[in-house]
Coordinates of C-alpha atoms in Angstrom, one line a residue:
M1 CA 0.0 0.0 0.0
A2 CA 4.3 7.4 -1.8
S3 CA 11.8 20.6 -3.6
F4 CA 13.7 17.6 -2.2
S5 CA 14.0 18.4 1.3
I6 CA 11.7 15.4 0.6
I7 CA 14.5 13.1 0.6
V8 CA 12.2 11.4 2.8
L9 CA 9.2 9.5 2.0
L10 CA 8.8 6.8 4.5
Y11 CA 6.5 5.0 6.7
L12 CA 3.2 6.5 7.8
S13 CA 2.9 6.3 11.5
V14 CA -0.6 5.9 12.5
T15 CA -2.3 7.7 15.4
V16 CA -5.6 6.2 16.2
T17 CA -8.7 8.3 17.2
I18 CA -11.7 6.2 18.0
F19 CA -15.1 7.2 19.1
S20 CA -16.8 4.1 20.6
L21 CA -16.1 1.0 22.5
L22 CA -16.7 -2.2 20.5
T23 CA -18.5 -5.2 21.9
A24 CA -20.0 -8.1 20.0
E25 CA -23.5 -7.1 21.1
Q26 CA -23.4 -3.5 19.9
Q27 CA -25.4 -2.6 16.8
N28 CA -25.5 0.5 14.5
Q29 CA -21.9 1.3 15.1
Q30 CA -20.6 4.7 14.0
P31 CA -17.5 4.6 11.8
I32 CA -14.2 4.5 13.5
I33 CA -11.7 7.1 12.3
L34 CA -8.0 6.3 12.3
Q35 CA -5.7 9.2 11.8
L36 CA -2.7 8.3 9.5
K37 CA 0.5 10.4 9.8
H38 CA 3.7 10.1 7.9
S39 CA 6.8 9.4 9.9
V40 CA 9.7 11.0 7.9
S41 CA 13.3 9.9 8.1
G42 CA 15.8 12.3 6.4
A43 CA 18.6 9.8 6.8
Q44 CA 17.0 7.2 4.5
F45 CA 17.1 9.1 1.2
T46 CA 20.0 11.3 0.0
S47 CA 18.6 12.5 -3.4
P48 CA 15.5 12.5 -5.5
H49 CA 17.0 9.7 -7.6
H50 CA 17.5 7.5 -4.4
L51 CA 13.9 8.1 -3.2
L52 CA 12.3 7.4 -6.6
K53 CA 14.5 4.4 -7.4
S54 CA 13.7 2.9 -4.0
S55 CA 10.0 3.4 -4.6
S56 CA 10.0 2.1 -8.2
T57 CA 12.1 -0.9 -7.2
R58 CA 9.7 -1.9 -4.4
S59 CA 6.7 -1.3 -6.7
A60 CA 8.1 -3.7 -9.2
A61 CA 8.9 -6.2 -6.5
R62 CA 5.3 -6.1 -5.1
H63 CA 3.8 -6.6 -8.5
S64 CA 6.3 -9.4 -9.2
R65 CA 5.2 -11.1 -6.0
H66 CA 1.6 -10.8 -7.3
T67 CA 2.6 -12.5 -10.5
G68 CA 5.0 -15.1 -9.1
R69 CA 8.2 -13.7 -10.5
Q70 CA 11.4 -13.8 -8.3
V71 CA 13.1 -10.6 -7.2
S72 CA 16.5 -9.9 -5.7
L73 CA 16.7 -8.9 -2.0
P74 CA 17.3 -6.8 0.0
L75 CA 15.2 -3.8 -1.1
S76 CA 15.3 -0.3 0.3
P77 CA 12.3 1.1 2.2
G78 CA 9.6 2.9 0.2
S79 CA 6.2 4.5 0.5
D80 CA 4.3 2.6 3.2
Y81 CA 1.5 3.2 5.7
T82 CA 1.6 2.0 9.3
L83 CA -1.1 1.5 11.9
S84 CA -0.6 1.3 15.7
F85 CA -2.0 -1.5 17.8
S86 CA -1.8 -2.6 21.5
L87 CA -1.9 -6.2 22.4
G88 CA -2.6 -7.8 25.7
S89 CA -3.3 -6.0 29.0
K90 CA -0.8 -7.2 31.6
P91 CA 0.8 -5.0 30.5
S92 CA -0.2 -4.0 27.0
Q93 CA 2.4 -3.6 24.3
T94 CA 2.1 -1.1 21.4
L95 CA 3.4 -1.8 17.9
S96 CA 3.2 -0.1 14.5
V97 CA 2.7 -2.3 11.5
Y98 CA 2.2 -1.7 7.8
M99 CA -1.4 -1.4 6.5
D100 CA -1.6 -3.6 3.4
T101 CA -4.7 -4.2 1.2
G102 CA -2.7 -6.7 -0.8
S103 CA -2.3 -9.4 1.9
D104 CA -4.6 -11.2 4.3
V105 CA -2.7 -11.9 7.5
V106 CA -1.9 -9.7 10.5
W107 CA 1.5 -10.5 12.0
F108 CA 3.9 -8.9 14.5
P109 CA 7.6 -9.4 15.2
C110 CA 8.0 -11.4 18.4
S111 CA 10.8 -11.6 20.9
P112 CA 13.4 -13.0 20.3
F113 CA 13.3 -11.6 16.7
E114 CA 15.8 -11.9 13.9
C115 CA 15.4 -9.9 10.7
I116 CA 17.6 -11.0 7.8
L117 CA 18.7 -8.4 5.3
C118 CA 17.0 -5.5 7.1
D119 CA 19.9 -3.1 7.4
G120 CA 18.7 0.4 6.5
K121 CA 15.0 -0.4 6.7
Y122 CA 14.5 1.0 10.2
K123 CA 16.2 3.4 12.6
P124 CA 18.5 1.6 15.1
G125 CA 16.9 1.1 18.5
T126 CA 13.3 1.5 17.2
L127 CA 12.4 -2.2 16.9
S128 CA 10.4 -3.5 19.9
P129 CA 9.4 -7.1 19.3
L130 CA 6.3 -8.4 21.0
N131 CA 6.5 -10.4 24.1
V132 CA 3.9 -13.3 23.6
S133 CA 4.5 -15.3 26.8
S134 CA 0.9 -14.8 28.0
S135 CA -0.9 -15.1 24.6
T136 CA -2.8 -18.2 23.5
L137 CA -1.6 -20.4 20.7
V138 CA -4.2 -21.3 18.1
P139 CA -5.0 -25.1 18.0
C140 CA -4.1 -27.2 14.9
K141 CA -7.7 -28.1 14.4
S142 CA -9.2 -24.7 13.6
R143 CA -10.3 -22.8 10.6
A144 CA -7.6 -20.2 11.3
C145 CA -4.8 -22.8 11.2
S146 CA -6.1 -24.2 7.9
T147 CA -6.4 -20.7 6.4
A148 CA -2.8 -19.8 7.3
H149 CA -1.6 -23.0 5.7
S150 CA -3.7 -22.5 2.6
S151 CA -4.3 -26.1 1.4
L152 CA -3.6 -28.5 4.2
S153 CA -6.5 -30.1 6.1
S154 CA -6.9 -29.9 9.9
S155 CA -6.0 -33.6 10.2
D156 CA -2.7 -33.1 8.3
L157 CA -1.9 -30.0 10.4
C158 CA -2.6 -31.9 13.6
A159 CA -0.4 -34.8 12.4
I160 CA 2.4 -32.3 11.8
A161 CA 1.8 -31.0 15.3
N162 CA 2.3 -34.5 16.7
C163 CA -1.2 -35.1 17.8
P164 CA -1.7 -38.9 18.2
L165 CA -3.7 -40.6 15.5
A166 CA -6.5 -41.7 18.0
S167 CA -6.9 -38.0 19.0
I168 CA -7.0 -36.9 15.4
E169 CA -9.7 -39.4 14.6
T170 CA -11.8 -38.2 17.6
S171 CA -11.0 -34.5 17.0
D172 CA -9.3 -34.3 20.3
C173 CA -6.2 -32.2 19.4
A174 CA -7.1 -29.0 21.3
K175 CA -3.8 -29.1 23.2
F176 CA -1.7 -29.3 20.0
S177 CA -1.0 -25.9 18.5
C178 CA -1.0 -24.9 14.8
P179 CA 2.4 -25.5 13.2
P180 CA 4.5 -22.5 12.0
F181 CA 3.5 -21.2 8.6
Y182 CA 5.5 -19.4 5.8
Y183 CA 4.3 -16.1 4.2
A184 CA 5.9 -14.2 1.4
Y185 CA 5.7 -10.6 0.0
G186 CA 7.4 -9.2 -3.0
D187 CA 10.1 -7.7 -0.8
G188 CA 10.4 -10.2 2.0
S189 CA 9.0 -13.2 3.8
L190 CA 8.5 -14.6 7.3
V191 CA 7.8 -17.7 9.3
A192 CA 5.2 -17.3 12.1
R193 CA 2.9 -19.1 14.5
L194 CA -0.7 -18.2 15.1
H195 CA -1.6 -16.7 18.5
R196 CA -4.7 -15.1 20.0
E197 CA -4.8 -12.1 22.2
S198 CA -6.9 -9.0 22.9
L199 CA -6.1 -6.3 20.4
T200 CA -6.7 -2.6 21.3
M201 CA -6.7 0.6 19.3
A202 CA -6.2 3.4 21.8
S203 CA -8.5 6.4 21.7
D204 CA -7.7 10.0 22.6
S205 CA -11.3 10.2 23.9
G206 CA -10.6 7.3 26.3
N207 CA -13.0 4.8 24.6
P208 CA -10.8 2.1 23.1
L209 CA -11.7 -0.3 20.4
I210 CA -11.1 -3.8 21.8
L211 CA -11.1 -7.1 19.8
H212 CA -10.9 -10.1 22.1
N213 CA -9.3 -13.3 20.9
F214 CA -7.8 -11.6 17.9
T215 CA -5.8 -14.0 15.7
F216 CA -2.4 -12.9 14.5
G217 CA 0.9 -14.3 13.3
C218 CA 3.9 -14.1 15.7
A219 CA 7.2 -14.1 13.7
H220 CA 10.6 -14.8 15.3
S221 CA 12.3 -14.6 12.0
A222 CA 11.7 -12.5 8.9
L223 CA 13.5 -11.7 5.6
G224 CA 13.5 -8.0 4.7
E225 CA 10.5 -7.3 6.9
P226 CA 11.5 -5.5 10.1
I227 CA 8.0 -4.6 11.3
G228 CA 4.7 -6.4 11.1
V229 CA 1.8 -6.1 8.6
A230 CA -1.9 -5.6 9.1
G231 CA -3.4 -7.4 6.2
F232 CA -6.6 -5.7 5.0
G233 CA -7.2 -8.1 2.1
R234 CA -10.3 -10.3 1.6
G235 CA -9.1 -13.4 3.6
F236 CA -10.5 -14.9 6.8
L237 CA -7.5 -13.8 8.9
S238 CA -7.5 -10.2 7.7
L239 CA -8.2 -7.3 10.0
P240 CA -11.6 -6.3 8.3
A241 CA -12.7 -10.0 8.4
Q242 CA -12.0 -10.4 12.1
L243 CA -13.6 -7.0 12.8
A244 CA -16.7 -8.1 10.9
N245 CA -17.0 -11.1 13.2
F246 CA -17.5 -8.6 16.1
S247 CA -19.4 -6.0 14.3
P248 CA -20.5 -6.3 10.6
E249 CA -21.2 -2.6 10.6
L250 CA -17.6 -1.9 11.1
G251 CA -16.0 -4.8 9.2
N252 CA -18.0 -4.8 6.0
Q253 CA -16.5 -1.5 4.7
F254 CA -13.4 0.6 5.1
S255 CA -11.9 3.5 3.2
Y256 CA -8.9 5.7 3.3
C257 CA -8.0 9.1 1.8
L258 CA -4.3 9.7 1.3
N259 CA -3.3 13.3 1.3
S260 CA -1.7 14.6 -1.9
H261 CA 2.0 15.1 -1.1
S262 CA 4.2 14.6 -4.1
F263 CA 7.0 13.8 -1.7
D264 CA 6.8 17.3 -0.2
T265 CA 7.9 17.0 3.4
N266 CA 5.4 19.6 4.7
K267 CA 2.4 17.9 3.0
I268 CA 3.6 14.5 3.9
R269 CA 3.1 15.2 7.6
Q270 CA -0.6 16.1 7.2
P271 CA -3.0 13.6 8.6
S272 CA -4.9 11.2 6.3
P273 CA -8.0 9.4 7.5
L274 CA -8.6 5.6 7.5
I275 CA -12.3 4.9 8.1
L276 CA -13.6 1.6 9.5
G277 CA -17.3 1.2 8.9
R278 CA -19.9 2.8 6.6
A279 CA -19.7 6.6 6.8
A280 CA -22.8 8.3 5.5
E281 CA -22.2 9.0 1.8
K282 CA -24.4 12.1 2.0
Q283 CA -22.2 13.5 4.7
R284 CA -19.1 12.8 2.6
D285 CA -20.6 14.0 -0.7
L286 CA -21.9 17.3 0.6
G287 CA -18.9 18.3 2.7
T288 CA -16.5 21.1 1.8
Y289 CA -13.9 18.4 1.4
N290 CA -15.9 16.9 -1.5
E291 CA -14.7 17.2 -5.1
G292 CA -16.9 14.6 -6.7
K293 CA -19.3 11.7 -5.9
I294 CA -18.1 8.2 -5.3
V295 CA -17.9 6.1 -8.5
Y296 CA -17.9 2.3 -8.0
T297 CA -16.5 -0.6 -10.0
P298 CA -17.3 -4.3 -9.1
M299 CA -14.8 -6.5 -7.3
L300 CA -13.6 -9.4 -9.3
D301 CA -13.0 -12.8 -7.7
N302 CA -9.6 -14.3 -8.2
P303 CA -9.5 -18.1 -7.5
K304 CA -5.7 -18.2 -7.1
Y305 CA -5.3 -14.9 -5.1
P306 CA -8.7 -14.7 -3.3
Y307 CA -7.5 -12.0 -0.9
F308 CA -6.8 -9.4 -3.7
Y309 CA -9.1 -6.5 -4.4
S310 CA -9.2 -7.0 -8.2
V311 CA -11.2 -4.8 -10.5
G312 CA -11.6 -4.6 -14.3
L313 CA -9.8 -1.9 -16.3
E314 CA -11.4 -1.1 -19.7
A315 CA -9.2 1.8 -21.0
V316 CA -6.8 4.6 -20.3
T317 CA -7.4 8.1 -21.8
V318 CA -4.4 10.3 -22.4
G319 CA -5.4 13.8 -23.5
T320 CA -8.2 13.1 -26.0
R321 CA -7.0 9.6 -27.0
R322 CA -8.8 6.7 -25.4
I323 CA -6.5 3.6 -25.3
P324 CA -8.4 0.3 -24.9
A325 CA -7.0 -2.1 -22.3
G326 CA -6.5 -5.7 -23.3
E327 CA -9.2 -8.2 -22.5
E328 CA -7.0 -9.7 -19.7
L329 CA -7.4 -6.5 -17.7
K330 CA -11.2 -6.5 -17.9
R331 CA -11.7 -9.8 -16.1
V332 CA -10.0 -12.5 -14.1
D333 CA -9.9 -16.0 -15.6
R334 CA -10.3 -19.3 -13.8
H335 CA -6.5 -19.6 -13.3
G336 CA -6.3 -16.3 -11.5
N337 CA -4.8 -14.3 -14.4
G338 CA -5.9 -10.8 -15.3
G339 CA -7.6 -7.8 -13.7
M340 CA -6.1 -4.9 -11.8
V341 CA -5.3 -5.1 -8.1
V342 CA -6.0 -2.1 -6.0
D343 CA -3.1 -2.1 -3.5
S344 CA -2.2 0.2 -0.7
G345 CA 1.2 -1.4 -0.3
T346 CA 2.5 -0.7 -3.9
T347 CA 3.7 2.9 -4.6
F348 CA 3.5 3.2 -8.4
T349 CA 0.9 1.8 -10.8
M350 CA 2.1 -1.1 -12.9
L351 CA 0.7 -1.7 -16.4
P352 CA 1.2 -4.4 -19.1
P353 CA 4.0 -3.3 -21.5
E354 CA 1.7 -2.9 -24.6
L355 CA -0.7 -0.6 -22.7
L356 CA 2.1 1.4 -21.1
K357 CA 3.8 1.7 -24.5
S358 CA 0.6 3.3 -25.9
V359 CA 0.3 5.6 -23.0
V360 CA 4.0 6.7 -23.3
T361 CA 3.6 7.1 -27.1
E362 CA 0.8 9.5 -26.6
L363 CA 2.6 11.4 -23.8
N364 CA 5.7 11.6 -25.9
R365 CA 3.7 12.9 -28.8
R366 CA 2.6 15.8 -26.7
V367 CA 5.6 16.4 -24.4
G368 CA 8.6 14.9 -26.3
R369 CA 8.2 17.2 -29.3
I370 CA 9.0 20.2 -27.0
F371 CA 11.2 18.7 -24.2
K372 CA 14.2 16.5 -24.4
R373 CA 14.2 13.0 -22.9
V374 CA 16.8 12.5 -20.2
S375 CA 18.0 8.9 -20.1
E376 CA 20.4 9.4 -17.1
V377 CA 17.5 10.4 -14.9
E378 CA 15.4 7.4 -16.2
E379 CA 18.3 5.1 -15.2
G380 CA 18.7 6.7 -11.8
T381 CA 15.0 6.7 -10.8
G382 CA 13.7 3.6 -12.6
L383 CA 10.9 5.8 -14.1
S384 CA 10.4 6.4 -17.8
P385 CA 9.9 8.6 -19.7
C386 CA 11.6 11.6 -18.0
Y387 CA 12.1 15.0 -19.6
Y388 CA 14.0 18.2 -19.0
M389 CA 11.2 20.6 -18.6
G390 CA 13.2 23.7 -19.6
S391 CA 12.4 27.3 -18.7
I392 CA 9.0 27.6 -20.5
G393 CA 6.4 29.1 -18.3
N394 CA 3.6 26.7 -17.2
A395 CA 5.5 23.9 -18.9
S396 CA 3.4 21.4 -17.0
L397 CA 0.3 22.6 -19.0
I398 CA 1.8 20.7 -22.0
V399 CA 1.4 17.4 -20.1
P400 CA -1.9 15.8 -21.2
S401 CA -4.6 14.7 -18.8
L402 CA -4.9 11.0 -17.9
A403 CA -7.9 9.0 -16.8
F404 CA -8.6 5.3 -15.9
H405 CA -11.9 3.8 -17.1
F406 CA -13.0 0.9 -15.0
V407 CA -15.7 -1.8 -15.6
G408 CA -19.1 -0.5 -14.7
N409 CA -18.8 2.9 -16.4
S410 CA -16.6 4.3 -13.7
T411 CA -14.1 6.9 -14.8
V412 CA -11.3 8.2 -12.5
V413 CA -9.5 11.3 -13.7
L414 CA -6.1 11.6 -12.1
P415 CA -4.7 15.0 -11.0
K416 CA -1.5 15.7 -12.9
R417 CA 0.6 15.4 -9.8
N418 CA -0.6 11.8 -9.4
Y419 CA 1.1 10.6 -12.6
F420 CA 3.7 13.2 -13.7
Y421 CA 6.2 14.2 -11.1
E422 CA 8.4 17.3 -11.4
F423 CA 11.6 17.9 -9.4
L424 CA 15.0 19.5 -9.6
D425 CA 17.8 17.3 -10.8
G426 CA 21.3 18.1 -9.7
G427 CA 22.4 21.5 -8.5
D428 CA 23.1 22.4 -4.9
G429 CA 19.6 21.5 -3.6
V430 CA 18.6 25.2 -3.3
G431 CA 17.3 25.7 -6.8
K432 CA 20.2 25.6 -9.3
G433 CA 19.3 22.2 -10.7
R434 CA 17.4 21.5 -13.9
K435 CA 13.7 20.9 -13.7
V436 CA 12.8 17.3 -14.6
G437 CA 9.4 15.6 -15.1
C438 CA 8.8 11.8 -15.0
L439 CA 5.8 9.6 -15.8
M440 CA 4.9 7.8 -12.6
L441 CA 3.5 4.6 -14.3
M442 CA 5.6 1.5 -14.7
N443 CA 6.0 -1.6 -16.8
G444 CA 4.5 -4.5 -15.0
G445 CA 5.5 -7.2 -17.6
D446 CA 3.1 -9.2 -19.7
E447 CA 1.4 -12.6 -19.0
A448 CA 4.1 -14.6 -20.7
E449 CA 6.9 -12.8 -18.8
N450 CA 5.1 -13.0 -15.5
G451 CA 3.9 -16.5 -15.7
G452 CA 0.3 -15.4 -15.1
G453 CA -1.3 -13.6 -12.2
P454 CA -2.9 -10.1 -12.0
G455 CA -2.4 -8.0 -15.1
A456 CA -1.9 -4.6 -13.4
T457 CA -1.6 -3.0 -10.0
L458 CA -3.1 0.4 -9.0
G459 CA -0.5 1.9 -6.6
N460 CA -1.0 4.2 -3.7
Y461 CA 0.7 7.2 -5.4
Q462 CA -2.0 7.3 -8.0
Q463 CA -4.6 7.0 -5.2
Q464 CA -3.6 10.2 -3.5
G465 CA -6.3 12.8 -3.2
F466 CA -9.0 10.2 -3.5
E467 CA -11.2 8.5 -1.0
V468 CA -10.8 4.8 -1.9
V469 CA -13.8 2.8 -0.6
Y470 CA -13.7 -1.0 -0.1
D471 CA -17.4 -2.0 0.1
L472 CA -17.1 -5.7 1.1
E473 CA -20.8 -6.2 1.6
N474 CA -21.7 -5.0 -1.9
R475 CA -18.4 -6.3 -3.4
R476 CA -17.3 -3.1 -5.1
V477 CA -14.4 -0.6 -4.9
G478 CA -15.2 3.2 -5.1
F479 CA -13.2 6.3 -5.9
A480 CA -14.0 9.9 -5.2
R481 CA -11.8 13.1 -5.3
R482 CA -11.5 14.5 -1.8
R483 CA -9.6 17.1 0.1
C484 CA -8.3 14.4 2.5
A485 CA -7.2 16.7 5.3
L486 CA -10.6 18.4 5.3
L487 CA -12.3 15.0 5.1
W488 CA -10.6 14.0 8.3
N489 CA -11.7 17.2 10.0
G490 CA -15.3 16.8 8.7
I491 CA -15.9 13.2 9.7
S492 CA -13.9 13.2 12.9
H493 CA -15.5 16.4 14.2
G494 CA -18.7 16.3 12.2

């Protein structure tokens, strides 16, 4: 699940503001508002090239993981969002984890914790692995255990856990815990065991959200993943799914609105709301933060990757030219190939090469006839095409508009800053460098190259300035232009 005093894009630290206490019996819950804030580290990125290269490399790695391709590790940190939780009560322990709509497991690093190839991914002394001595292990014969191990039956899992055959046959393996499971991302992996504990999201108002017997993975070793992940995908173990077990009103819909920052350090610190539950659309659509009504596109089921939020992409319009998407982007086949994944954990949007080539050709027809391509910047950032924008006044006006057309007659027109990034290349960092502009869409490879899987990924950089609504009950994803900082103020104080 984004001037260059912005050497900095890094993890969003999440401060949680909650307005009601959750119990299983409560009905008609008001939405819970979580305040997302960026946590910026100037030591991580030393130049615009470094920042953009890191984000583009991680975007490619995430998409590669979706399609099954192998990537080289380690990777530098990129544009991520984190959410804060407390676990247990004697005493409680607070941890920050990535929010990720592209995965379906919640896991935390647990003491003792070893992170392989994690140098440079966190500030020294900031890791605080969870102490799980008092939490409850999940038994081998449980739906949670079978889900974590994907295809193995409860009997197989209990046999691995050394439950005696007689006990397996009589379903008497409650004392035998679920075996460790392996989980992989595009930029890392982990081995964890399932635990249960009370999970709390603290509230400034004093009314916490408490989920009792919350199931999570406890990892003592990870590769390239120094902090945990809160999976918001469609799986049984995801945070929304577990929240829905306590309160369907809260768990059947969530949305977020990422502030437009363009890697500007001042904007990157502004709060962005994450909303759990169904906020009134009338309230959202009529507020001063509204810049358009929500347009929805249906979710597509993916039999191979059931936790993905896949949607159908019909076309991309650049300027006045509508470029049809391939049939593979409009639907997902029975092998799990095709469609576009909406992913909060990927920075830049990934498109198939033929579609991207058509987009670039049209962009170059408008921009390339006036401004010179700059290959050294393309090599240094991993983005293409890039141009020297020169000294022409309002040069960005030459850049054509861009819109995505989704299945269901849903059109999303991107602000220019969401797909064409302008910055100073070289110079002394004060303003003597040359102005450069780069397209922020990337080549995701074709089906033959990837070996199947999703055809495209919609990254979080292109989601900036939109409220993205995941309506699980009605199986649809919505988009609406918003002034996200005002949306936070309007909903949290409205």
